[in-house]
Amino acid sequence: MTKERIKARCKRPNCHEPVYDNVDARRHYLCEQHYDIKMRNMNRRFNKGKQKCERQGCEQFIKKTQNKRFCSNACRHRASRVVDNNLITKTIRHSYWRNTERFIQLNPKQMGSIDSLMDIAEMIGLYTRKAKYQKSYVKYAVSEGGVIKLSPFLSLDLCHFYPNSAGGKNTARNTILAPSKINRKRRNKLPASCPYQILMGKQSENECIPMTGSLYQHLNDYCRDDEILVLFQEIGKLKEYYFYRPKEVNFELALNSLLLSQLLCDECHRLGLKNISAKFNTLKQLFSLDNYFCEVIAICLFYALLSGDEDKLIESLLNYSDTQMIQTKSNDGESILQYEYNDMVQLQIIWQQKIEDFVSAIFDVDIRDEKNKEAFYFSFFTTPKGDNKEGSEEPESIL
């Protein structure tokens, strides 16, 4: 008497159907229904792996995302931005667009100073970043009949590592947000050679492409409509300033928040110079009770970054350490390497002398005197300290 062969059951929960009579199905212990579902899912994932993001200008695949159309939330948000004539008109009239256009016009390579249209969007993004730090405030010029002027509290510039007038690239990697006073001090000097390639800047290797008319007119003449659409989707809606709303300036808040130090660290992170930012934060601990001196150190480092570290200040900063390695002997006579904290008071004296000499040599200011140090710091702002009452009255006319 032969025993009846018992068929294997499907491994899915609450499924009692026998395994489908197929080699692959038997290997996975699946019934016919669940095996069909598995094969459909595999085909869908395979087809999705060949599908690209639907946002124009994005070439990423959507294989590793759950979204069926876009590779990321950022692309989904950009694609949802409605670019109409009204948005384009507001954008090309905005000061961020006009300033970027002026950079390109003043460059000997003109449109050859950018590598792609995304460089325009990135430069405009830097102006948005700049507005966050310079704390613009509304100032009413009473002497000019109540004309409204938007003035920056902290004067900042988009500074090129390799000068724009010498053919430097108009890209975010060749640009740093820094105080205007330092930018004027450097003028069009080429940076010195240094181990950091990014500090030497990038000269455009493209041929000169003359800009015909305005920037927007040039884009319309030489770029496809879908490329222009992607550019304005990337830029998005730019912030508008309300001139009827006065803002007060607050030096104490700026000093206590270490505004320049914060900007320096953020720009170092953006440019991939995190070790400079980390060393600077360590150095600030020596002068934690003197906010003025911390801000002066940040000013000196901004100059060092734009000069290609010609005075070796960044090199000294990277060699700075609050500990040192010493060699001692154990009870058994074996040599042991141990870390020992340096004399913090001595380190403070050394760095105070170094920064004072740097400011004296570069800016011709003696900050050993407390009043000179404060005056030097406030010279990077556009309004005298204590003048925070302007803008308290409504103007007669708004222009």
Tab-separated table of C-alpha atoms in Angstrom:
chain	number	residue	atom	x	y	z
A	1	MET	CA	0.000	0.000	0.000
A	2	THR	CA	1.630	3.297	-1.138
A	3	LYS	CA	1.394	6.451	0.929
A	4	GLU	CA	-0.150	9.502	-0.699
A	5	ARG	CA	2.416	12.258	-1.276
A	6	ILE	CA	1.750	15.349	0.894
A	7	LYS	CA	2.039	18.625	-1.029
A	8	ALA	CA	3.827	21.577	0.552
A	9	ARG	CA	1.730	24.554	1.581
A	10	CYS	CA	2.278	28.219	0.711
A	11	LYS	CA	4.439	30.013	3.278
A	12	ARG	CA	2.322	33.181	3.300
A	13	PRO	CA	0.369	33.687	6.569
A	14	ASN	CA	-3.216	32.350	6.552
A	15	CYS	CA	-2.723	30.747	3.142
A	16	HIS	CA	-3.369	26.977	2.924
A	17	GLU	CA	-3.035	26.568	-0.825
A	18	PRO	CA	-0.478	24.087	-2.147
A	19	VAL	CA	2.788	25.309	-3.635
A	20	TYR	CA	2.493	26.139	-7.334
A	21	ASP	CA	3.932	23.516	-9.686
A	22	ASN	CA	6.803	25.680	-10.887
A	23	VAL	CA	10.525	25.390	-10.149
A	24	ASP	CA	10.889	29.007	-9.017
A	25	ALA	CA	7.596	28.923	-7.087
A	26	ARG	CA	8.663	25.736	-5.269
A	27	ARG	CA	11.982	27.378	-4.390
A	28	HIS	CA	10.102	30.275	-2.716
A	29	TYR	CA	7.297	28.068	-1.284
A	30	LEU	CA	4.525	30.146	-2.860
A	31	CYS	CA	1.110	29.200	-4.209
A	32	GLU	CA	0.034	30.256	-7.685
A	33	GLN	CA	-1.701	33.460	-6.531
A	34	HIS	CA	1.148	34.700	-4.328
A	35	TYR	CA	3.739	33.712	-6.918
A	36	ASP	CA	1.945	35.865	-9.517
A	37	ILE	CA	1.926	38.798	-7.075
A	38	LYS	CA	5.652	38.347	-6.445
A	39	MET	CA	6.438	38.332	-10.178
A	40	ARG	CA	4.317	41.452	-10.808
A	41	ASN	CA	6.153	43.301	-8.016
A	42	MET	CA	9.513	42.242	-9.425
A	43	ASN	CA	8.562	43.499	-12.889
A	44	ARG	CA	7.311	46.788	-11.445
A	45	ARG	CA	10.569	47.314	-9.521
A	46	PHE	CA	12.581	46.445	-12.640
A	47	ASN	CA	10.662	48.956	-14.747
A	48	LYS	CA	10.942	51.596	-12.008
A	49	GLY	CA	14.702	51.063	-11.957
A	50	LYS	CA	14.874	52.287	-15.557
A	51	GLN	CA	12.574	55.280	-14.934
A	52	LYS	CA	14.073	58.733	-14.428
A	53	CYS	CA	12.790	61.625	-12.357
A	54	GLU	CA	10.048	63.583	-14.139
A	55	ARG	CA	11.459	66.970	-13.155
A	56	GLN	CA	13.042	68.606	-16.179
A	57	GLY	CA	16.798	68.794	-15.870
A	58	CYS	CA	17.084	65.957	-13.339
A	59	GLU	CA	18.704	62.760	-14.588
A	60	GLN	CA	18.407	60.722	-11.376
A	61	PHE	CA	16.653	57.343	-11.309
A	62	ILE	CA	13.745	56.781	-8.910
A	63	LYS	CA	14.632	53.144	-8.161
A	64	LYS	CA	15.395	53.657	-4.451
A	65	THR	CA	12.453	55.935	-3.681
A	66	GLN	CA	8.827	55.235	-2.902
A	67	ASN	CA	7.694	58.095	-5.103
A	68	LYS	CA	6.474	56.983	-8.524
A	69	ARG	CA	7.446	60.192	-10.341
A	70	PHE	CA	10.285	62.032	-8.577
A	71	CYS	CA	13.641	61.017	-7.112
A	72	SER	CA	13.292	63.176	-3.975
A	73	ASN	CA	10.993	65.582	-2.165
A	74	ALA	CA	13.193	68.456	-3.336
A	75	CYS	CA	12.514	67.572	-6.987
A	76	ARG	CA	8.820	67.135	-6.255
A	77	HIS	CA	8.635	70.617	-4.693
A	78	ARG	CA	10.609	72.228	-7.534
A	79	ALA	CA	8.438	70.592	-10.179
A	80	SER	CA	5.301	71.852	-8.410
A	81	ARG	CA	6.464	75.477	-8.638
A	82	VAL	CA	4.329	77.263	-11.180
A	83	VAL	CA	6.554	79.400	-13.392
A	84	ASP	CA	4.405	81.987	-15.125
A	85	ASN	CA	5.177	85.327	-16.713
A	86	ASN	CA	4.394	87.133	-13.477
A	87	LEU	CA	7.011	85.117	-11.517
A	88	ILE	CA	9.619	85.542	-14.259
A	89	THR	CA	9.006	89.314	-14.356
A	90	LYS	CA	9.395	89.624	-10.581
A	91	THR	CA	12.556	87.510	-10.621
A	92	ILE	CA	14.394	89.422	-13.364
A	93	ARG	CA	13.506	92.717	-11.663
A	94	HIS	CA	14.813	91.505	-8.297
A	95	SER	CA	18.142	92.866	-7.061
A	96	TYR	CA	19.544	89.315	-6.702
A	97	TRP	CA	19.047	88.679	-10.421
A	98	ARG	CA	20.405	92.109	-11.401
A	99	ASN	CA	23.505	91.676	-9.235
A	100	THR	CA	24.216	88.266	-10.756
A	101	GLU	CA	23.698	89.757	-14.216
A	102	ARG	CA	26.180	92.527	-13.375
A	103	PHE	CA	28.806	89.989	-12.252
A	104	ILE	CA	28.526	88.228	-15.609
A	105	GLN	CA	28.660	91.492	-17.578
A	106	LEU	CA	31.842	92.650	-15.777
A	107	ASN	CA	33.611	89.327	-16.344
A	108	PRO	CA	35.899	89.211	-19.434
A	109	LYS	CA	34.389	85.813	-20.348
A	110	GLN	CA	30.811	87.055	-19.716
A	111	MET	CA	28.499	84.034	-20.252
A	112	GLY	CA	31.621	81.874	-20.474
A	113	SER	CA	32.179	82.550	-16.762
A	114	ILE	CA	29.422	80.058	-15.856
A	115	ASP	CA	29.443	76.339	-16.543
A	116	SER	CA	25.667	75.846	-16.614
A	117	LEU	CA	22.430	77.702	-15.920
A	118	MET	CA	22.383	76.157	-12.444
A	119	ASP	CA	25.344	78.409	-11.571
A	120	ILE	CA	22.982	81.386	-11.944
A	121	ALA	CA	20.524	79.773	-9.508
A	122	GLU	CA	23.343	79.028	-7.035
A	123	MET	CA	24.629	82.612	-7.160
A	124	ILE	CA	21.115	83.922	-6.498
A	125	GLY	CA	20.877	81.394	-3.642
A	126	LEU	CA	24.001	82.973	-2.126
A	127	TYR	CA	22.270	86.369	-2.166
A	128	THR	CA	19.364	84.798	-0.278
A	129	ARG	CA	21.884	83.434	2.224
A	130	LYS	CA	23.536	86.851	2.434
A	131	ALA	CA	20.242	88.558	3.363
A	132	LYS	CA	19.974	86.281	6.396
A	133	TYR	CA	23.231	87.587	7.867
A	134	GLN	CA	23.383	91.235	6.873
A	135	LYS	CA	20.102	91.956	8.718
A	136	SER	CA	18.755	94.592	6.349
A	137	TYR	CA	16.803	97.396	7.967
A	138	VAL	CA	14.638	100.199	6.619
A	139	LYS	CA	16.101	103.676	6.839
A	140	TYR	CA	14.159	106.847	6.057
A	141	ALA	CA	16.319	109.583	4.561
A	142	VAL	CA	14.596	112.700	5.931
A	143	SER	CA	16.982	115.001	4.050
A	144	GLU	CA	15.763	113.530	0.755
A	145	GLY	CA	12.074	114.172	1.331
A	146	GLY	CA	11.218	110.934	3.088
A	147	VAL	CA	12.725	108.615	0.454
A	148	ILE	CA	12.989	105.059	1.717
A	149	LYS	CA	16.319	103.269	1.546
A	150	LEU	CA	16.925	99.625	2.362
A	151	SER	CA	20.254	99.558	4.166
A	152	PRO	CA	22.210	96.524	5.347
A	153	PHE	CA	23.021	96.416	9.041
A	154	LEU	CA	26.142	94.323	8.362
A	155	SER	CA	27.728	95.121	5.015
A	156	LEU	CA	28.508	91.862	3.152
A	157	ASP	CA	29.640	91.064	-0.387
A	158	LEU	CA	29.826	88.022	-2.607
A	159	CYS	CA	33.609	87.846	-2.903
A	160	HIS	CA	35.369	85.843	-5.607
A	161	PHE	CA	38.465	83.849	-4.663
A	162	TYR	CA	39.757	84.284	-8.206
A	163	PRO	CA	38.715	87.856	-9.094
A	164	ASN	CA	35.725	88.289	-11.356
A	165	SER	CA	37.493	91.031	-13.322
A	166	ALA	CA	40.355	88.622	-14.079
A	167	GLY	CA	38.049	85.958	-15.531
A	168	GLY	CA	37.190	84.031	-12.370
A	169	LYS	CA	34.229	81.685	-12.511
A	170	ASN	CA	30.829	82.950	-11.422
A	171	THR	CA	30.063	79.828	-9.434
A	172	ALA	CA	29.239	79.163	-5.800
A	173	ARG	CA	32.566	77.292	-5.363
A	174	ASN	CA	34.563	80.364	-6.415
A	175	THR	CA	32.577	82.683	-4.138
A	176	ILE	CA	32.422	83.317	-0.405
A	177	LEU	CA	30.208	85.617	1.673
A	178	ALA	CA	32.538	88.030	3.472
A	179	PRO	CA	32.469	91.583	4.882
A	180	SER	CA	32.506	94.311	2.231
A	181	LYS	CA	35.419	96.050	3.922
A	182	ILE	CA	37.641	93.016	3.341
A	183	ASN	CA	36.486	92.723	-0.268
A	184	ARG	CA	37.436	96.350	-0.876
A	185	LYS	CA	40.772	95.757	0.839
A	186	ARG	CA	41.590	92.842	-1.439
A	187	ARG	CA	40.296	94.547	-4.610
A	188	ASN	CA	41.383	92.483	-7.619
A	189	LYS	CA	44.469	90.815	-6.143
A	190	LEU	CA	45.053	87.209	-7.101
A	191	PRO	CA	45.174	84.761	-4.157
A	192	ALA	CA	48.493	83.269	-3.105
A	193	SER	CA	49.371	79.618	-3.706
A	194	CYS	CA	48.316	77.426	-0.798
A	195	PRO	CA	47.558	73.750	-0.050
A	196	TYR	CA	43.820	74.451	-0.267
A	197	GLN	CA	42.921	74.457	-3.955
A	198	ILE	CA	39.561	76.081	-3.309
A	199	LEU	CA	41.190	79.179	-1.760
A	200	MET	CA	43.140	79.776	-4.980
A	201	GLY	CA	39.853	80.059	-6.848
A	202	LYS	CA	38.974	78.951	-10.336
A	203	GLN	CA	39.625	80.839	-13.541
A	204	SER	CA	37.130	80.123	-16.277
A	205	GLU	CA	38.606	77.989	-19.045
A	206	ASN	CA	35.652	78.580	-21.355
A	207	GLU	CA	35.790	80.857	-24.361
A	208	CYS	CA	34.280	84.310	-24.154
A	209	ILE	CA	30.543	84.226	-24.894
A	210	PRO	CA	29.301	87.827	-25.251
A	211	MET	CA	26.008	88.570	-23.531
A	212	THR	CA	23.550	89.930	-26.045
A	213	GLY	CA	21.369	92.468	-24.268
A	214	SER	CA	20.187	91.501	-20.795
A	215	LEU	CA	20.764	88.133	-19.139
A	216	TYR	CA	17.145	87.062	-19.646
A	217	GLN	CA	17.230	88.132	-23.290
A	218	HIS	CA	20.416	86.106	-23.823
A	219	LEU	CA	18.799	83.038	-22.249
A	220	ASN	CA	15.776	83.403	-24.541
A	221	ASP	CA	18.036	83.665	-27.600
A	222	TYR	CA	20.423	80.792	-26.885
A	223	CYS	CA	18.739	78.385	-24.433
A	224	ARG	CA	15.854	75.973	-24.791
A	225	ASP	CA	12.528	76.722	-23.126
A	226	ASP	CA	12.788	73.658	-20.880
A	227	GLU	CA	16.249	74.779	-19.648
A	228	ILE	CA	14.896	78.231	-18.769
A	229	LEU	CA	11.915	76.635	-17.012
A	230	VAL	CA	14.247	74.452	-14.899
A	231	LEU	CA	16.311	77.527	-13.973
A	232	PHE	CA	13.324	79.512	-12.701
A	233	GLN	CA	11.941	76.462	-10.911
A	234	GLU	CA	15.296	76.148	-9.130
A	235	ILE	CA	15.285	79.831	-8.154
A	236	GLY	CA	11.671	79.779	-6.979
A	237	LYS	CA	9.929	82.779	-5.476
A	238	LEU	CA	12.384	85.321	-4.093
A	239	LYS	CA	11.738	87.162	-0.860
A	240	GLU	CA	10.294	90.641	-1.119
A	241	TYR	CA	11.049	93.363	1.402
A	242	TYR	CA	8.353	95.513	2.959
A	243	PHE	CA	9.624	99.066	2.998
A	244	TYR	CA	6.800	100.392	5.150
A	245	ARG	CA	7.896	98.273	8.112
A	246	PRO	CA	10.808	99.878	9.999
A	247	LYS	CA	13.380	97.642	11.675
A	248	GLU	CA	15.577	98.566	14.595
A	249	VAL	CA	19.275	97.775	14.660
A	250	ASN	CA	20.675	95.927	17.661
A	251	PHE	CA	24.442	95.890	18.134
A	252	GLU	CA	24.284	94.005	21.421
A	253	LEU	CA	22.346	91.143	19.846
A	254	ALA	CA	24.789	90.976	16.926
A	255	LEU	CA	27.764	90.929	19.281
A	256	ASN	CA	26.320	88.340	21.664
A	257	SER	CA	25.335	86.054	18.782
A	258	LEU	CA	28.840	86.384	17.248
A	259	LEU	CA	27.361	87.154	13.848
A	260	LEU	CA	30.658	87.214	11.908
A	261	SER	CA	31.912	84.049	13.606
A	262	GLN	CA	28.660	82.304	12.729
A	263	LEU	CA	28.954	83.380	9.095
A	264	LEU	CA	32.569	82.196	8.925
A	265	CYS	CA	31.695	78.724	10.241
A	266	ASP	CA	28.708	78.380	7.902
A	267	GLU	CA	30.743	79.407	4.850
A	268	CYS	CA	33.568	77.023	5.781
A	269	HIS	CA	31.037	74.194	6.022
A	270	ARG	CA	29.533	75.143	2.651
A	271	LEU	CA	32.951	75.152	0.989
A	272	GLY	CA	34.073	71.901	2.599
A	273	LEU	CA	36.577	73.554	4.993
A	274	LYS	CA	35.179	71.946	8.131
A	275	ASN	CA	38.599	71.533	9.756
A	276	ILE	CA	39.100	75.323	9.693
A	277	SER	CA	35.692	75.798	11.304
A	278	ALA	CA	36.451	73.171	13.972
A	279	LYS	CA	39.824	74.718	14.852
A	280	PHE	CA	38.286	78.186	14.988
A	281	ASN	CA	35.609	77.003	17.429
A	282	THR	CA	38.346	75.481	19.597
A	283	LEU	CA	40.341	78.717	19.491
A	284	LYS	CA	37.267	80.772	20.449
A	285	GLN	CA	37.162	78.958	23.791
A	286	LEU	CA	40.375	80.777	24.794
A	287	PHE	CA	38.570	84.109	24.425
A	288	SER	CA	35.069	83.077	25.470
A	289	LEU	CA	34.790	86.135	27.733
A	290	ASP	CA	35.779	88.604	25.014
A	291	ASN	CA	33.218	88.582	22.197
A	292	TYR	CA	34.913	91.501	20.479
A	293	PHE	CA	38.168	89.571	20.132
A	294	CYS	CA	36.357	86.450	18.840
A	295	GLU	CA	34.783	88.561	16.113
A	296	VAL	CA	38.145	90.127	15.270
A	297	ILE	CA	39.627	86.636	14.836
A	298	ALA	CA	36.775	85.822	12.411
A	299	ILE	CA	37.540	89.026	10.454
A	300	CYS	CA	41.211	88.053	10.191
A	301	LEU	CA	40.300	84.563	8.978
A	302	PHE	CA	37.991	86.019	6.314
A	303	TYR	CA	40.952	88.027	5.004
A	304	ALA	CA	43.183	84.941	5.133
A	305	LEU	CA	40.646	82.905	3.149
A	306	LEU	CA	40.370	85.536	0.414
A	307	SER	CA	44.137	86.097	0.210
A	308	GLY	CA	44.975	82.406	-0.169
A	309	ASP	CA	46.489	82.482	3.335
A	310	GLU	CA	49.420	84.611	2.211
A	311	ASP	CA	50.225	85.471	5.849
A	312	LYS	CA	49.997	81.808	7.005
A	313	LEU	CA	47.292	82.548	9.575
A	314	ILE	CA	45.187	79.534	8.565
A	315	GLU	CA	48.283	77.343	8.647
A	316	SER	CA	48.937	78.466	12.234
A	317	LEU	CA	45.283	77.861	13.103
A	318	LEU	CA	45.362	74.285	11.769
A	319	ASN	CA	48.496	73.590	13.818
A	320	TYR	CA	46.796	74.923	16.943
A	321	SER	CA	46.007	72.388	19.659
A	322	ASP	CA	45.157	72.680	23.329
A	323	THR	CA	46.987	69.398	24.000
A	324	GLN	CA	50.432	68.080	23.213
A	325	MET	CA	51.892	64.586	23.018
A	326	ILE	CA	54.737	63.863	25.446
A	327	GLN	CA	56.888	60.771	25.899
A	328	THR	CA	57.160	59.333	29.400
A	329	LYS	CA	58.431	56.108	30.929
A	330	SER	CA	56.391	53.590	32.847
A	331	ASN	CA	57.478	51.782	36.017
A	332	ASP	CA	58.804	48.959	33.837
A	333	GLY	CA	61.012	51.367	31.909
A	334	GLU	CA	58.913	51.271	28.724
A	335	SER	CA	58.332	54.531	26.859
A	336	ILE	CA	54.690	55.683	26.740
A	337	LEU	CA	53.113	58.460	24.682
A	338	GLN	CA	50.629	60.550	26.656
A	339	TYR	CA	48.527	63.624	25.957
A	340	GLU	CA	48.959	66.629	28.200
A	341	TYR	CA	47.011	69.891	28.167
A	342	ASN	CA	49.013	72.935	27.160
A	343	ASP	CA	49.198	76.035	29.321
A	344	MET	CA	45.993	77.807	28.287
A	345	VAL	CA	47.166	81.169	29.597
A	346	GLN	CA	50.314	80.949	27.489
A	347	LEU	CA	48.307	79.943	24.418
A	348	GLN	CA	45.981	82.895	24.944
A	349	ILE	CA	48.927	85.292	25.111
A	350	ILE	CA	50.482	83.829	21.951
A	351	TRP	CA	47.266	84.056	19.904
A	352	GLN	CA	46.354	87.481	21.218
A	353	GLN	CA	49.750	88.746	20.099
A	354	LYS	CA	49.388	87.016	16.728
A	355	ILE	CA	45.958	88.536	16.001
A	356	GLU	CA	47.000	91.991	17.198
A	357	ASP	CA	50.036	91.918	14.896
A	358	PHE	CA	47.877	90.673	11.993
A	359	VAL	CA	45.321	93.494	12.376
A	360	SER	CA	48.117	96.049	12.719
A	361	ALA	CA	49.865	94.814	9.555
A	362	ILE	CA	46.792	94.397	7.346
A	363	PHE	CA	44.335	97.030	8.594
A	364	ASP	CA	46.792	99.439	10.261
A	365	VAL	CA	44.786	99.450	13.493
A	366	ASP	CA	46.164	98.989	17.007
A	367	ILE	CA	43.540	96.868	18.781
A	368	ARG	CA	45.569	96.654	21.975
A	369	ASP	CA	43.544	99.667	23.005
A	370	GLU	CA	40.018	98.557	23.962
A	371	LYS	CA	38.325	101.523	22.272
A	372	ASN	CA	40.238	100.911	19.036
A	373	LYS	CA	39.203	97.250	19.109
A	374	GLU	CA	35.517	98.125	19.477
A	375	ALA	CA	35.723	100.836	16.820
A	376	PHE	CA	37.424	98.391	14.431
A	377	TYR	CA	34.630	95.849	14.936
A	378	PHE	CA	31.849	98.416	14.465
A	379	SER	CA	33.501	99.707	11.271
A	380	PHE	CA	32.153	96.587	9.537
A	381	PHE	CA	28.588	97.818	10.124
A	382	THR	CA	26.889	100.509	8.057
A	383	THR	CA	25.357	102.582	10.837
A	384	PRO	CA	27.028	104.167	13.880
A	385	LYS	CA	26.607	102.355	17.182
A	386	GLY	CA	23.615	103.677	19.091
A	387	ASP	CA	21.891	105.127	16.023
A	388	ASN	CA	18.850	102.875	16.229
A	389	LYS	CA	16.033	105.393	16.205
A	390	GLU	CA	15.868	106.066	12.499
A	391	GLY	CA	12.856	104.692	10.751
A	392	SER	CA	10.490	105.258	13.660
A	393	GLU	CA	8.312	107.666	11.698
A	394	GLU	CA	6.284	107.008	8.596
A	395	PRO	CA	7.659	108.731	5.462
A	396	GLU	CA	5.673	111.256	3.526
A	397	SER	CA	6.086	109.363	0.275
A	398	ILE	CA	7.061	105.853	-0.676
A	399	LEU	CA	9.210	105.411	-3.764
